[in-house]
Amino acid sequence: MLISIIVPCYNEQEVIQITHNRLVSVLEEITPQFELIYIDDGSQDETANHLQQIQQRDQRVKVVLLSRNFGHQMAVTAGLDHVSGDAVVLIDADLQDPPEVIREMVNYWYEGYDVAYGVRTDRQGETPFKLWSAKAFYRIMNHLSDVAIPLDTGDFRLMDRRVVEALKMMPERDRFLRGMVSWVGFRQIAVPYQRSPRFAGVSKYPLFKMIRFAADGILSFSLVPLRVAIWAGILTVALSFLGILYALFVRLFTLSWVPGWTISFIAILFIGGIQLVFLGVIGEYIGRIYREDKRRPLYLVRERLGFEPISYNDNSYNVNPVSYAGKNSGKIP
Ligand code: UDP
Ligand code: MG
């Protein structure tokens, strides 16, 4: 049984060697059969060179260098397309997810679970704002989402091959992997762990990116924003109906119907405003349809190290043939 570890890396030169050493020492205790797949997500620092050196020294390492920065979720997706393990573990490069927890996850997998996902019981070294916003996000998300997404769960998890194959059949662009894994189903179990502070380097998720990521999560897994629009629309129509009755009454049964200007003016403004809000909501969804419709590859590979040469007729990489247009300098391990 082969266990694959996917590590997305973006400007992680300070930690990558230490992370590698720690992963290897943990994995060697679990199984002799493992592979480590590092995805360099277009780092501007020395990360790619470090990864190349690591790969040259260790046959169990494979490296995928993306052509530019595609973001964490795409880097992990690239990893999923390149694994060959029976179980696949996703872990961050900054040692915030302790590699020792992998052992527990693997034990659950041996017991027959298909997904063992890490749940953060405690997060050290994060700002109070990040703690608060993350907590709020997971709770709102759960209220709005169509599938139950476990609270306080990141992407640190083990997945069985079946789950990985299912994910590869989901080519959506606004990727929120932890939601997608919940959607897939199978037998899943939570593994509590303490999230450590970042070992070195800085977080690549500033506030703005966090908000975008939260929006991806909510809009890709929920139709609530659309439904809010419908209910608000019905309410508006009901109110304007009353308004029309009132206007007719004033017009037909009283003599003072000229001063009705105020209320109609307000009504026009109100309806105009509501319509703009709805247009925005609809626009957001249409924008997504448009983006999906372009069917661009999710990421592009610049170079591959440690893989067997790829034949473009090979159907094992069937998700996104275009994604494999990268140069392949892989030697057979
Ligand atoms: N990451 C990536 N591409 C990006 C941003 C981040 O591959 O555009 C990687 C990063 O190297 C790390 C993981 O994703 O391994 C999580 O990122 P980070 O630690 O910066 O996020 P945080 O833990 O602060 O939410
Ligand atoms: Mg981190």
JSON list of N, CA and C in Angstrom, two decimals, residues 5 40 67 87 95 103 113 121 130 138 150 246 269 319 325:
[
{"chain": "A", "resi": 5, "resn": "ILE", "atom": "N", "xyz": [1.98, 11.86, -0.09]},
{"chain": "A", "resi": 5, "resn": "ILE", "atom": "CA", "xyz": [1.81, 13.11, 0.67]},
{"chain": "A", "resi": 5, "resn": "ILE", "atom": "C", "xyz": [1.92, 14.27, -0.31]},
{"chain": "A", "resi": 40, "resn": "ASP", "atom": "N", "xyz": [5.39, 23.24, -6.32]},
{"chain": "A", "resi": 40, "resn": "ASP", "atom": "CA", "xyz": [5.85, 24.62, -6.18]},
{"chain": "A", "resi": 40, "resn": "ASP", "atom": "C", "xyz": [4.87, 25.51, -6.92]},
{"chain": "A", "resi": 67, "resn": "SER", "atom": "N", "xyz": [3.58, 26.82, -13.52]},
{"chain": "A", "resi": 67, "resn": "SER", "atom": "CA", "xyz": [4.15, 27.88, -14.35]},
{"chain": "A", "resi": 67, "resn": "SER", "atom": "C", "xyz": [4.04, 29.26, -13.71]},
{"chain": "A", "resi": 87, "resn": "ALA", "atom": "N", "xyz": [-3.53, 5.84, -0.52]},
{"chain": "A", "resi": 87, "resn": "ALA", "atom": "CA", "xyz": [-4.06, 6.87, 0.37]},
{"chain": "A", "resi": 87, "resn": "ALA", "atom": "C", "xyz": [-3.26, 8.13, 0.11]},
{"chain": "A", "resi": 95, "resn": "LEU", "atom": "N", "xyz": [4.52, 23.52, 8.54]},
{"chain": "A", "resi": 95, "resn": "LEU", "atom": "CA", "xyz": [4.50, 22.74, 9.79]},
{"chain": "A", "resi": 95, "resn": "LEU", "atom": "C", "xyz": [3.43, 23.22, 10.77]},
{"chain": "A", "resi": 103, "resn": "ARG", "atom": "N", "xyz": [0.07, 9.69, 11.39]},
{"chain": "A", "resi": 103, "resn": "ARG", "atom": "CA", "xyz": [0.03, 8.30, 11.86]},
{"chain": "A", "resi": 103, "resn": "ARG", "atom": "C", "xyz": [-1.39, 7.90, 12.28]},
{"chain": "A", "resi": 113, "resn": "TYR", "atom": "N", "xyz": [-11.77, 3.68, 7.17]},
{"chain": "A", "resi": 113, "resn": "TYR", "atom": "CA", "xyz": [-12.31, 5.01, 6.85]},
{"chain": "A", "resi": 113, "resn": "TYR", "atom": "C", "xyz": [-11.72, 5.50, 5.53]},
{"chain": "A", "resi": 121, "resn": "THR", "atom": "N", "xyz": [-8.29, 21.92, 17.24]},
{"chain": "A", "resi": 121, "resn": "THR", "atom": "CA", "xyz": [-8.90, 22.18, 18.54]},
{"chain": "A", "resi": 121, "resn": "THR", "atom": "C", "xyz": [-8.34, 23.47, 19.11]},
{"chain": "A", "resi": 130, "resn": "LYS", "atom": "N", "xyz": [-7.84, 36.68, 13.16]},
{"chain": "A", "resi": 130, "resn": "LYS", "atom": "CA", "xyz": [-7.90, 35.49, 12.30]},
{"chain": "A", "resi": 130, "resn": "LYS", "atom": "C", "xyz": [-8.69, 34.38, 12.99]},
{"chain": "A", "resi": 138, "resn": "TYR", "atom": "N", "xyz": [-16.61, 29.43, 9.56]},
{"chain": "A", "resi": 138, "resn": "TYR", "atom": "CA", "xyz": [-17.03, 28.02, 9.53]},
{"chain": "A", "resi": 138, "resn": "TYR", "atom": "C", "xyz": [-18.46, 27.85, 10.00]},
{"chain": "A", "resi": 150, "resn": "PRO", "atom": "N", "xyz": [-17.58, 20.01, 8.01]},
{"chain": "A", "resi": 150, "resn": "PRO", "atom": "CA", "xyz": [-17.21, 19.99, 9.43]},
{"chain": "A", "resi": 150, "resn": "PRO", "atom": "C", "xyz": [-16.58, 21.31, 9.88]},
{"chain": "A", "resi": 246, "resn": "TYR", "atom": "N", "xyz": [-52.95, 51.86, -2.20]},
{"chain": "A", "resi": 246, "resn": "TYR", "atom": "CA", "xyz": [-53.02, 53.14, -1.49]},
{"chain": "A", "resi": 246, "resn": "TYR", "atom": "C", "xyz": [-53.12, 54.29, -2.51]},
{"chain": "A", "resi": 269, "resn": "LEU", "atom": "N", "xyz": [-37.21, 54.67, -5.82]},
{"chain": "A", "resi": 269, "resn": "LEU", "atom": "CA", "xyz": [-35.84, 54.51, -5.31]},
{"chain": "A", "resi": 269, "resn": "LEU", "atom": "C", "xyz": [-35.65, 53.12, -4.70]},
{"chain": "A", "resi": 319, "resn": "VAL", "atom": "N", "xyz": [-7.94, 14.03, -16.41]},
{"chain": "A", "resi": 319, "resn": "VAL", "atom": "CA", "xyz": [-8.76, 15.16, -16.01]},
{"chain": "A", "resi": 319, "resn": "VAL", "atom": "C", "xyz": [-8.55, 16.34, -16.93]},
{"chain": "A", "resi": 325, "resn": "ALA", "atom": "N", "xyz": [0.85, 19.89, -20.26]},
{"chain": "A", "resi": 325, "resn": "ALA", "atom": "CA", "xyz": [1.65, 20.36, -21.37]},
{"chain": "A", "resi": 325, "resn": "ALA", "atom": "C", "xyz": [3.04, 20.79, -20.94]}
]
